[in-house]
Short mmCIF file of C-alpha atoms and ligand atoms in Angstrom, two decimals:
data_model
loop_
_atom_site.label_atom_id
_atom_site.label_comp_id
_atom_site.label_asym_id
_atom_site.label_seq_id
_atom_site.Cartn_x
_atom_site.Cartn_y
_atom_site.Cartn_z
CA MET D 484 14.72 -22.60 55.11
CA PRO D 485 17.34 -25.05 55.40
CA GLU D 486 20.67 -23.54 56.27
CA ASN D 487 23.54 -26.35 54.84
CA SER D 488 24.47 -25.83 50.94
CA VAL D 489 23.81 -29.21 50.47
CA GLN D 490 20.32 -29.03 51.73
CA ILE D 491 19.38 -25.70 49.36
CA ARG D 492 20.65 -27.62 46.21
CA GLU D 493 18.97 -30.66 47.08
CA GLY D 494 16.00 -28.02 48.23
CA ILE D 495 16.38 -26.38 44.31
CA ARG D 496 16.30 -29.31 42.30
CA ALA D 497 13.78 -30.84 43.85
CA VAL D 498 11.44 -28.07 42.34
CA LEU D 499 13.56 -28.38 38.99
CA GLU D 500 12.27 -31.56 38.64
CA THR D 501 8.92 -30.43 38.75
CA PHE D 502 9.25 -28.19 35.87
CA GLN D 503 8.44 -30.27 32.20
CA HIS D 504 11.42 -29.36 30.34
CA THR D 505 15.08 -28.57 30.92
CA PRO D 506 15.45 -25.27 33.36
CA LYS D 507 16.95 -22.22 31.75
CA ALA D 508 18.84 -19.50 33.29
CA HIS D 509 19.91 -15.94 31.71
CA VAL D 510 21.90 -13.60 33.40
CA GLN D 511 22.94 -9.99 31.74
CA SER D 512 25.84 -7.92 33.15
CA PHE D 513 26.27 -4.43 32.28
CA GLY D 514 29.12 -1.81 33.32
CA CYS D 515 32.94 -2.51 34.26
CA GLN D 516 34.89 -5.84 33.55
CA LEU D 517 34.41 -6.34 37.53
CA ASN D 518 30.42 -6.70 36.88
CA PHE D 519 30.92 -8.91 33.80
CA CYS D 520 33.61 -11.26 35.85
CA ASP D 521 31.19 -11.34 38.76
CA GLY D 522 28.70 -12.13 36.41
CA GLU D 523 30.79 -15.37 35.14
CA LYS D 524 30.42 -16.68 39.02
CA TYR D 525 26.77 -16.11 38.69
CA LYS D 526 26.22 -17.74 35.66
CA GLY D 527 28.64 -21.07 37.49
CA ILE D 528 26.61 -20.93 40.00
CA LEU D 529 23.19 -21.03 38.10
CA GLN D 530 25.10 -23.99 35.80
CA ASP D 531 25.90 -25.88 38.65
CA LEU D 532 22.21 -25.96 40.61
CA GLY D 533 21.04 -27.38 36.70
CA TYR D 534 20.05 -24.48 34.85
CA GLU D 535 20.78 -24.37 31.32
CA LEU D 536 22.48 -21.00 30.06
CA THR D 537 20.60 -18.94 27.81
CA ASP D 538 20.80 -15.74 25.84
CA THR D 539 17.60 -15.20 25.41
CA PRO D 540 15.17 -14.04 28.27
CA GLU D 541 11.99 -14.98 26.71
CA ASP D 542 13.28 -18.96 27.33
CA ALA D 543 14.30 -18.68 30.93
CA ASP D 544 13.21 -19.71 34.13
CA VAL D 545 15.24 -16.94 35.88
CA ILE D 546 16.81 -13.91 34.35
CA LEU D 547 19.95 -11.93 36.36
CA PHE D 548 20.52 -8.44 35.56
CA ASN D 549 24.16 -7.56 36.98
CA ALA D 550 24.22 -4.35 36.59
CA CYS D 551 26.53 -1.10 37.62
CA ALA D 552 25.45 2.13 39.39
CA VAL D 553 28.86 4.14 38.53
CA ARG D 554 26.45 6.55 36.34
CA ALA D 555 22.47 7.81 36.38
CA HIS D 556 22.19 7.18 32.83
CA ALA D 557 23.53 3.32 32.65
CA GLU D 558 20.60 2.47 35.64
CA SER D 559 18.20 4.05 33.62
CA ARG D 560 18.69 1.66 30.71
CA VAL D 561 18.22 -1.32 33.24
CA ILE D 562 15.72 -0.22 34.73
CA GLY D 563 13.61 0.60 31.47
CA ARG D 564 14.86 -3.54 30.68
CA LEU D 565 13.29 -4.84 33.83
CA GLY D 566 9.98 -3.17 32.80
CA ALA D 567 10.08 -4.94 29.68
CA LEU D 568 10.65 -8.35 31.68
CA LYS D 569 7.14 -7.77 32.61
CA PRO D 570 4.79 -9.64 30.28
CA ILE D 571 7.45 -12.66 29.94
CA LYS D 572 6.79 -12.66 33.40
CA GLU D 573 3.17 -12.66 32.80
CA ARG D 574 3.18 -15.48 30.60
CA ASN D 575 5.52 -17.39 32.64
CA PRO D 576 4.40 -16.92 36.58
CA ARG D 577 6.80 -19.36 37.75
CA LEU D 578 10.17 -16.97 36.03
CA VAL D 579 11.77 -15.36 38.84
CA VAL D 580 13.46 -12.19 37.78
CA GLY D 581 16.69 -10.76 40.23
CA LEU D 582 18.63 -7.68 39.87
CA CYS D 583 22.71 -7.99 41.57
CA GLY D 584 25.70 -5.79 41.48
CA CYS D 585 26.39 -2.66 42.68
CA MET D 586 23.20 -1.14 41.51
CA ALA D 587 21.47 -3.20 43.83
CA GLU D 588 23.03 -1.90 46.54
CA GLU D 589 21.45 1.08 46.45
CA GLU D 590 18.54 2.02 48.47
CA GLU D 591 16.73 4.13 46.39
CA VAL D 592 17.23 1.63 43.37
CA ARG D 593 15.21 -0.76 46.11
CA ALA D 594 12.55 1.32 47.16
CA LEU D 595 11.61 1.92 43.63
CA LEU D 596 11.66 -1.67 42.81
CA ARG D 597 9.79 -2.06 45.75
CA LYS D 598 7.37 -0.08 44.78
CA SER D 599 6.87 -0.13 41.22
CA TYR D 600 8.58 -3.69 40.08
CA PRO D 601 6.79 -6.52 42.55
CA PHE D 602 7.92 -8.93 40.22
CA VAL D 603 11.71 -8.35 40.96
CA LYS D 604 11.88 -11.28 43.69
CA LEU D 605 15.24 -11.35 44.05
CA ILE D 606 17.81 -7.63 45.28
CA LEU D 607 21.34 -9.26 45.87
CA GLY D 608 24.19 -6.78 46.36
CA ALA D 609 27.37 -6.68 44.74
CA GLY D 610 29.28 -9.61 45.31
CA ALA D 611 27.19 -11.26 47.43
CA MET D 612 26.86 -14.38 44.55
CA GLU D 613 27.07 -16.84 47.05
CA ARG D 614 23.55 -16.01 48.46
CA LEU D 615 21.89 -16.64 44.86
CA PRO D 616 20.98 -20.80 45.75
CA GLU D 617 19.57 -19.61 49.01
CA SER D 618 17.89 -16.92 47.49
CA LEU D 619 16.41 -18.98 44.78
CA LEU D 620 14.97 -21.61 47.05
CA ALA D 621 13.69 -18.77 49.41
CA VAL D 622 11.60 -17.67 46.62
CA TYR D 623 10.14 -20.72 45.15
CA SER D 624 9.66 -21.68 48.65
CA GLY D 625 6.94 -18.17 48.41
CA GLU D 626 9.17 -16.00 49.86
CA LYS D 627 7.68 -12.65 48.39
CA ARG D 628 10.95 -10.87 48.17
CA TYR D 629 14.68 -12.04 48.77
CA GLU D 630 16.63 -8.98 49.21
CA THR D 631 20.26 -8.72 50.27
CA LEU D 632 23.09 -6.01 50.67
CA ALA D 633 27.15 -6.93 49.79
CA PHE D 634 29.31 -9.37 50.89
CA ALA D 635 31.72 -7.47 52.75
CA GLY D 636 34.60 -10.54 52.45
CA LEU D 637 36.05 -12.13 49.81
CA PRO D 638 34.69 -14.48 46.89
CA ASP D 639 34.78 -17.96 47.94
CA GLU D 640 37.53 -19.21 46.10
CA THR D 641 36.21 -23.08 45.09
CA LEU D 642 32.67 -20.58 43.40
CA PRO D 643 31.75 -22.16 40.41
CA THR D 644 32.65 -20.33 36.92
CA VAL D 645 30.92 -19.92 33.62
CA ARG D 646 33.99 -18.14 31.31
CA ASP D 647 32.09 -15.80 28.49
CA SER D 648 35.56 -16.62 26.48
CA SER D 649 37.91 -19.59 25.89
CA PHE D 650 41.00 -17.48 24.81
CA GLN D 651 40.87 -14.26 27.06
CA ALA D 652 39.89 -14.69 30.98
CA SER D 653 39.22 -11.98 33.63
CA VAL D 654 40.68 -12.02 37.39
CA PRO D 655 39.95 -10.15 39.47
CA VAL D 656 43.32 -9.20 42.45
CA MET D 657 41.64 -7.03 45.06
CA TYR D 658 37.71 -6.22 45.83
CA GLY D 659 35.95 -2.52 46.63
CA CYS D 660 37.79 1.00 47.94
CA ASN D 661 38.94 3.13 50.22
CA ASN D 662 39.47 6.25 47.90
CA PHE D 663 35.98 8.11 48.48
CA CYS D 664 36.74 10.31 44.93
CA THR D 665 33.71 12.81 45.83
CA TYR D 666 32.14 11.95 42.25
CA CYS D 667 31.99 8.13 42.77
CA ILE D 668 29.92 5.88 44.67
CA VAL D 669 31.54 2.38 44.79
CA PRO D 670 33.61 2.64 47.75
CA TYR D 671 29.95 2.92 49.47
CA VAL D 672 28.62 0.17 47.39
CA ARG D 673 31.48 -2.21 47.09
CA GLY D 674 32.78 -2.08 50.81
CA ARG D 675 36.19 -1.17 51.82
CA GLU D 676 39.58 -2.83 50.02
CA ARG D 677 40.21 -6.48 50.38
CA SER D 678 42.98 -8.49 47.93
CA ARG D 679 43.11 -11.79 47.06
CA GLN D 680 45.68 -14.76 48.44
CA PRO D 681 48.59 -13.93 45.98
CA GLU D 682 48.12 -18.29 45.52
CA ALA D 683 44.79 -18.06 44.72
CA ILE D 684 45.25 -15.55 41.73
CA GLU D 685 48.40 -17.60 40.73
CA GLN D 686 46.65 -20.75 41.04
CA GLU D 687 44.07 -19.21 38.81
CA VAL D 688 45.92 -17.48 36.25
CA ARG D 689 48.12 -20.71 35.70
CA GLY D 690 44.90 -23.09 35.24
CA LEU D 691 43.98 -20.49 32.67
CA ILE D 692 47.28 -20.22 30.82
CA GLN D 693 46.96 -24.11 31.15
CA GLN D 694 43.66 -23.86 29.12
CA GLY D 695 44.80 -21.92 26.44
CA VAL D 696 43.78 -18.77 27.88
CA HIS D 697 46.03 -15.84 26.30
CA GLU D 698 44.75 -13.15 27.86
CA ILE D 699 44.47 -12.27 31.18
CA LEU D 700 43.00 -9.20 32.16
CA LEU D 701 43.74 -8.31 36.28
CA LEU D 702 40.76 -6.52 38.04
CA GLY D 703 40.48 -4.34 40.97
CA GLN D 704 39.52 -0.54 41.58
CA ASN D 705 42.53 0.25 42.76
CA VAL D 706 44.95 -1.97 41.44
CA ASN D 707 48.09 -0.49 42.72
CA SER D 708 46.86 -1.17 46.84
CA TYR D 709 46.93 -4.53 46.07
CA GLY D 710 48.12 -6.86 49.37
CA ARG D 711 47.22 -3.71 51.84
CA GLY D 712 46.00 -5.51 55.04
CA LEU D 713 47.60 -9.16 54.10
CA GLU D 714 49.59 -11.11 56.17
CA THR D 715 52.53 -12.11 53.07
CA GLU D 716 54.31 -8.50 52.00
CA ILE D 717 53.76 -8.49 48.86
CA ASN D 718 52.97 -5.63 46.63
CA PHE D 719 51.38 -5.30 42.96
CA PRO D 720 54.39 -5.25 41.22
CA SER D 721 55.69 -8.04 42.84
CA LEU D 722 52.32 -9.89 42.43
CA LEU D 723 52.90 -9.03 38.66
CA ARG D 724 56.39 -10.37 38.40
CA ARG D 725 54.85 -13.60 40.23
CA LEU D 726 52.38 -14.06 37.71
CA ASP D 727 54.61 -12.88 34.93
CA ALA D 728 57.20 -16.07 35.39
CA ILE D 729 54.51 -19.00 34.55
CA PRO D 730 55.80 -20.43 31.43
CA GLY D 731 53.48 -19.42 28.59
CA ASP D 732 52.28 -18.16 25.25
CA TYR D 733 49.70 -14.62 26.69
CA PHE D 734 49.49 -11.74 27.54
CA ILE D 735 48.80 -10.26 30.88
CA ARG D 736 46.97 -6.60 30.92
CA PHE D 737 45.17 -5.31 34.13
CA MET D 738 43.05 -2.39 35.50
CA SER D 739 42.48 0.18 36.86
CA SER D 740 45.49 2.13 38.42
CA HIS D 741 44.71 4.89 40.20
CA PRO D 742 47.96 7.62 39.41
CA LYS D 743 48.33 8.44 43.38
CA ASP D 744 49.84 4.47 44.26
CA ALA D 745 51.39 3.84 40.71
CA THR D 746 54.98 4.05 40.99
CA PRO D 747 58.51 3.65 38.85
CA GLU D 748 58.86 0.64 40.27
CA LEU D 749 55.31 -0.57 37.84
CA ILE D 750 56.70 0.40 35.47
CA ASP D 751 60.49 -0.87 35.13
CA THR D 752 58.19 -4.09 36.12
CA MET D 753 55.96 -3.59 33.01
CA LEU D 754 59.06 -2.77 30.74
CA SER D 755 61.18 -5.85 31.72
CA SER D 756 58.06 -8.05 31.62
CA GLU D 757 58.17 -11.00 29.98
CA HIS D 758 54.07 -11.00 29.18
CA ILE D 759 52.64 -7.78 30.51
CA GLU D 760 51.48 -5.35 28.47
CA HIS D 761 53.89 -2.02 27.45
CA HIS D 762 50.55 0.06 27.99
CA LEU D 763 48.62 1.64 30.94
CA HIS D 764 45.55 2.62 32.35
CA LEU D 765 46.34 5.73 34.43
CA PRO D 766 43.03 7.08 34.77
CA VAL D 767 43.81 11.12 35.20
CA GLN D 768 39.79 11.93 35.42
CA CYS D 769 40.58 15.19 34.57
CA GLY D 770 43.88 18.45 34.10
CA SER D 771 43.10 21.06 36.18
CA ASN D 772 44.84 20.78 39.73
CA ALA D 773 41.90 22.51 41.35
CA VAL D 774 39.32 20.01 40.03
CA LEU D 775 41.81 17.44 41.04
CA LYS D 776 41.28 18.82 44.55
CA ALA D 777 37.80 18.48 44.35
CA MET D 778 37.33 14.99 43.25
CA ASN D 779 39.67 14.18 46.36
CA ARG D 780 42.10 12.15 43.49
CA ASN D 781 45.23 12.98 46.04
CA TYR D 782 47.55 14.03 42.97
CA THR D 783 48.23 16.65 41.32
CA VAL D 784 49.07 17.17 37.03
CA GLU D 785 52.67 17.52 37.57
CA LYS D 786 53.15 14.62 40.07
CA TYR D 787 50.98 12.07 37.12
CA MET D 788 53.36 13.63 33.89
CA GLU D 789 56.39 12.36 36.66
CA LEU D 790 55.20 8.68 35.60
CA ILE D 791 54.16 9.71 32.20
CA ASP D 792 57.67 10.79 31.83
CA TYR D 793 59.86 8.53 33.18
CA ALA D 794 57.96 5.49 31.28
CA ARG D 795 58.46 7.59 27.97
CA ALA D 796 61.94 8.08 28.52
CA LYS D 797 62.70 4.46 29.22
CA ALA D 798 60.17 3.02 25.97
CA SER D 799 59.15 6.41 23.71
CA ASP D 800 56.39 3.93 22.46
CA PHE D 801 55.17 3.15 26.09
CA GLY D 802 51.03 3.80 25.51
CA PHE D 803 48.83 5.25 28.14
CA SER D 804 44.79 5.71 28.20
CA SER D 805 42.79 7.32 30.38
CA ASP D 806 39.83 7.56 31.76
CA LEU D 807 38.32 11.30 31.64
CA ILE D 808 34.86 12.78 33.27
CA VAL D 809 33.78 16.32 32.05
CA GLY D 810 31.22 18.85 33.31
CA PHE D 811 32.44 17.86 37.40
CA PRO D 812 30.88 20.58 38.89
CA THR D 813 33.72 23.05 40.14
CA GLU D 814 34.71 22.44 36.25
CA THR D 815 35.11 25.67 34.77
CA ASP D 816 36.26 27.02 30.68
CA GLU D 817 39.58 27.57 32.65
CA ASP D 818 40.01 24.27 34.19
CA PHE D 819 39.05 22.26 31.19
CA GLU D 820 41.85 23.95 29.09
CA GLY D 821 43.94 22.42 31.81
CA THR D 822 42.02 19.00 30.33
CA MET D 823 43.02 20.47 27.05
CA ARG D 824 46.48 20.88 27.77
CA LEU D 825 46.91 18.36 29.00
CA ILE D 826 45.85 15.50 26.36
CA GLU D 827 47.99 17.20 23.74
CA THR D 828 51.37 16.56 26.47
CA VAL D 829 50.18 12.93 27.07
CA LYS D 830 48.84 11.39 23.77
CA TYR D 831 47.16 8.80 24.89
CA ASP D 832 46.10 6.20 22.35
CA ASN D 833 42.71 6.06 23.71
CA LEU D 834 40.35 8.09 26.23
CA TYR D 835 37.21 6.35 28.11
CA THR D 836 35.19 9.42 28.57
CA PHE D 837 32.04 10.64 30.49
CA ILE D 838 29.70 13.19 31.22
CA TYR D 839 29.48 13.90 34.82
CA SER D 840 26.77 11.93 36.73
CA PRO D 841 25.44 13.31 39.97
CA ARG D 842 25.27 10.23 42.29
CA ALA D 843 23.48 10.37 45.45
CA GLY D 844 24.86 10.07 48.51
CA THR D 845 28.44 11.56 47.12
CA PRO D 846 29.40 14.73 48.62
CA ALA D 847 29.86 16.15 44.56
CA ALA D 848 26.23 15.33 44.35
CA LYS D 849 25.66 18.70 46.41
CA MET D 850 27.86 20.89 44.45
CA PRO D 851 26.49 23.48 43.25
CA PHE D 852 27.40 23.54 38.86
CA ALA D 853 29.93 26.15 37.20
CA SER D 854 29.06 25.21 34.05
CA THR D 855 25.95 25.17 31.58
CA GLN D 856 24.98 21.69 30.55
CA GLU D 857 25.53 23.05 26.59
CA GLN D 858 28.97 24.14 27.91
CA ILE D 859 29.69 20.96 29.26
CA ALA D 860 28.24 19.01 25.84
CA ALA D 861 30.51 21.37 23.40
CA ARG D 862 33.48 20.30 26.10
CA MET D 863 32.77 17.19 25.69
CA LYS D 864 32.72 17.38 21.37
CA ARG D 865 35.52 19.56 21.02
CA LEU D 866 37.72 16.63 23.83
CA LEU D 867 36.93 13.77 21.33
CA GLU D 868 37.60 15.59 18.65
CA ARG D 869 40.99 16.79 19.19
CA GLN D 870 41.95 13.00 20.53
CA ARG D 871 40.88 11.74 17.57
CA GLU D 872 44.03 13.58 15.56
CA ILE D 873 45.91 12.92 18.37
CA SER D 874 45.37 9.18 18.31
CA GLU D 875 45.79 8.71 14.99
CA ALA D 876 48.86 10.96 14.75
CA PHE D 877 50.63 8.81 17.80
CA ASN D 878 49.45 5.25 16.51
CA ALA D 879 51.77 6.52 13.39
CA ARG D 880 54.64 5.63 15.35
CA PHE D 881 53.84 1.80 15.12
CA LEU D 882 54.07 1.90 10.81
CA GLY D 883 56.17 -0.76 9.60
CA GLN D 884 56.44 -2.54 12.88
CA ARG D 885 56.55 -6.05 13.05
CA VAL D 886 53.36 -6.99 15.70
CA ARG D 887 51.47 -9.45 18.04
CA MET D 888 48.03 -8.77 18.49
CA LEU D 889 45.64 -11.35 19.99
CA ALA D 890 42.85 -11.86 17.56
CA GLU D 891 39.06 -11.68 19.32
CA LYS D 892 36.16 -11.38 16.76
CA ARG D 893 35.27 -10.25 13.97
CA ASP D 894 33.99 -7.28 12.43
CA PRO D 895 30.17 -7.67 11.39
CA GLU D 896 30.56 -5.19 8.94
CA THR D 897 34.02 -5.07 7.28
CA GLY D 898 34.65 -8.82 7.60
CA LEU D 899 37.97 -7.81 9.05
CA LEU D 900 40.07 -9.36 12.20
CA LEU D 901 39.88 -6.92 15.03
CA GLY D 902 42.18 -7.95 18.37
CA LYS D 903 44.74 -5.82 20.17
CA THR D 904 48.55 -5.49 20.75
CA ARG D 905 50.54 -5.72 23.56
CA HIS D 906 50.34 -1.87 23.41
CA GLY D 907 46.81 -2.16 24.31
CA LEU D 908 46.20 -1.00 20.49
CA VAL D 909 42.99 -1.97 18.67
CA LEU D 910 44.35 -3.75 15.13
CA GLU D 911 42.31 -4.78 12.75
CA THR D 912 43.49 -7.49 9.51
CA PRO D 913 41.79 -9.14 6.80
CA GLY D 914 41.79 -13.26 8.28
CA THR D 915 39.46 -16.24 8.63
CA GLU D 916 37.43 -17.88 11.42
CA GLN D 917 40.05 -19.64 12.54
CA ASP D 918 42.41 -17.32 13.79
CA ILE D 919 39.61 -15.85 16.29
CA GLY D 920 41.67 -16.94 19.84
CA ARG D 921 44.73 -17.04 18.34
CA LEU D 922 48.10 -14.70 18.87
CA LEU D 923 48.42 -13.25 15.11
CA ASP D 924 52.20 -11.51 13.93
CA VAL D 925 50.96 -8.49 11.75
CA GLU D 926 52.62 -5.86 10.08
CA VAL D 927 51.26 -2.25 10.61
CA THR D 928 50.65 -0.76 7.12
CA GLY D 929 47.73 1.44 8.01
CA VAL D 930 46.52 3.71 10.77
CA ARG D 931 42.92 4.78 11.80
CA ASN D 932 40.66 7.35 14.26
CA TRP D 933 41.06 4.83 17.28
CA SER D 934 43.21 1.69 15.62
CA LEU D 935 46.06 0.34 13.53
CA TYR D 936 45.75 -1.86 10.50
CA GLY D 937 47.63 -4.24 9.22
CA GLU D 938 48.25 -8.02 6.92
CA ILE D 939 48.79 -11.21 8.98
CA ARG D 940 52.85 -11.98 8.19
N1 SAM N 513 38.67 2.88 40.34
C1 SAM N 513 38.82 3.11 38.72
C2 SAM N 513 39.87 4.43 39.12
O1 SAM N 513 39.41 5.07 39.70
O2 SAM N 513 40.47 4.88 38.09
C3 SAM N 513 37.95 3.45 37.91
C4 SAM N 513 36.16 2.73 38.37
S1 SAM N 513 35.15 3.93 37.86
C5 SAM N 513 33.50 2.55 37.79
C6 SAM N 513 35.43 4.23 36.23
C7 SAM N 513 35.38 4.90 35.68
O3 SAM N 513 33.72 5.74 35.50
C8 SAM N 513 35.95 6.10 36.40
O4 SAM N 513 37.44 6.22 36.65
C9 SAM N 513 35.49 7.55 35.70
O5 SAM N 513 36.02 8.65 34.98
C10 SAM N 513 33.87 7.01 35.57
N2 SAM N 513 32.88 7.87 36.99
C11 SAM N 513 33.05 7.73 38.15
N3 SAM N 513 31.94 7.74 38.52
C12 SAM N 513 31.37 8.83 37.61
C13 SAM N 513 30.64 9.52 38.13
N4 SAM N 513 29.75 9.75 39.22
N5 SAM N 513 30.15 10.10 36.61
C14 SAM N 513 30.27 10.01 35.37
N6 SAM N 513 31.90 9.47 35.70
C15 SAM N 513 32.01 8.73 36.57
FE1 SF4 N 514 35.93 5.47 42.51
FE2 SF4 N 514 37.90 6.66 43.23
FE3 SF4 N 514 37.63 4.32 43.96
FE4 SF4 N 514 37.90 4.54 41.51
S1 SF4 N 514 39.60 4.98 43.04
S2 SF4 N 514 36.68 3.69 42.09
S3 SF4 N 514 36.75 6.33 41.37
S4 SF4 N 514 36.26 6.51 44.60
#
């Protein structure tokens, strides 16, 4: 195997030249935004190696599934879809099938693939993008299977990227997580926290804005830890101020913010900025202090509420959204009532709700369940029904206002344009195909369950 990247590329090109057709690659990402962002780099590398990208796996010579490990149900779906590739592989023996992303980090998944899915030849751990060329060449050179674990550093800043959108872009500011919430597999599969250099982030964001991107989504498992371990003295609010100073017509969003590290300085920075949305995704996970302790979240409901109250005292229309886990092993009916009280008090615009999924190797996976699955399902139903009413009532604060929205796509059923406002709310409006990708001024004339309705003015 050549060690040098030029030799590796030449080796792959020599193989691709023997194909009787244009070599094609299909990359499919699952899970969180960070995975989609990694997927754009996998696409960039494949295109750079000479593959044409295709949305159709049946046409592809390389298929990469870039999958997420956070919940078991999503993993089973990926395994099912990998199984469905078997007939395609039988028709095209040169097809290379690979699994990458944090799901590929799990030893159980690797063992299953080795045993039951021998046609999956590439297994690349989370963030191991740089290894893709050498792994492909290894497989083309006859290696039975190429496996690698996570790349613990930062991805090479010069990796090519094929962006999925011309007007929205995700930009990772940090990788990994140090928090070890007892239910979560992320720290085991994505390694410890490491931050990108502020200059590299600023250069990337500046370039995107110059290309006409209107929405920058900054990503990290806990963006509020940004800067720890860097030589430069910098924290997340100061990074935000630095990016906000870039001239242009755009919004900045970010996720996720761990409540233990979110500060009034963060809120002040958001409110005094020109471009940062007035909405914070602040995942609380549950509204019971006993469960928060068992989850190792390192804050209490009271501490969490302090930041919400601080923001709302400064801007009463400030929006919050959250992740909530229902059915954590120790959760009782009484704990769940705490969650119901919390959603009444905060008035979230939006909730991302998950039924707890045990993940092997995490401390919570060994905890006995205090509730039955029926009780947990009933709690989830109640939570969603009530939250729908709360969102609708609170969304009414925008009725009659003129707001800016980035039109992202057209709803295939209603034909309406869909986009998000500076407060992170989904807004629907009649408009044309040409409006997609534009920032529009819209007057809010109606409120739906989770969204607003308006007319372009
Ligand atoms: N780092 C982010 C944070 O702490 O807010 C979240 C990253 S995690 C990929 C996204 C969400 O998945 C979490 O906020 C949590 O609600 C959910 N999650 C993580 N592990 C889970 C599990 N084992 N079962 C159900 N939901 C889980
Ligand atoms: Fe998982 Fe907690 Fe880290 Fe978020 S902060 S990625 S929930 S361990």
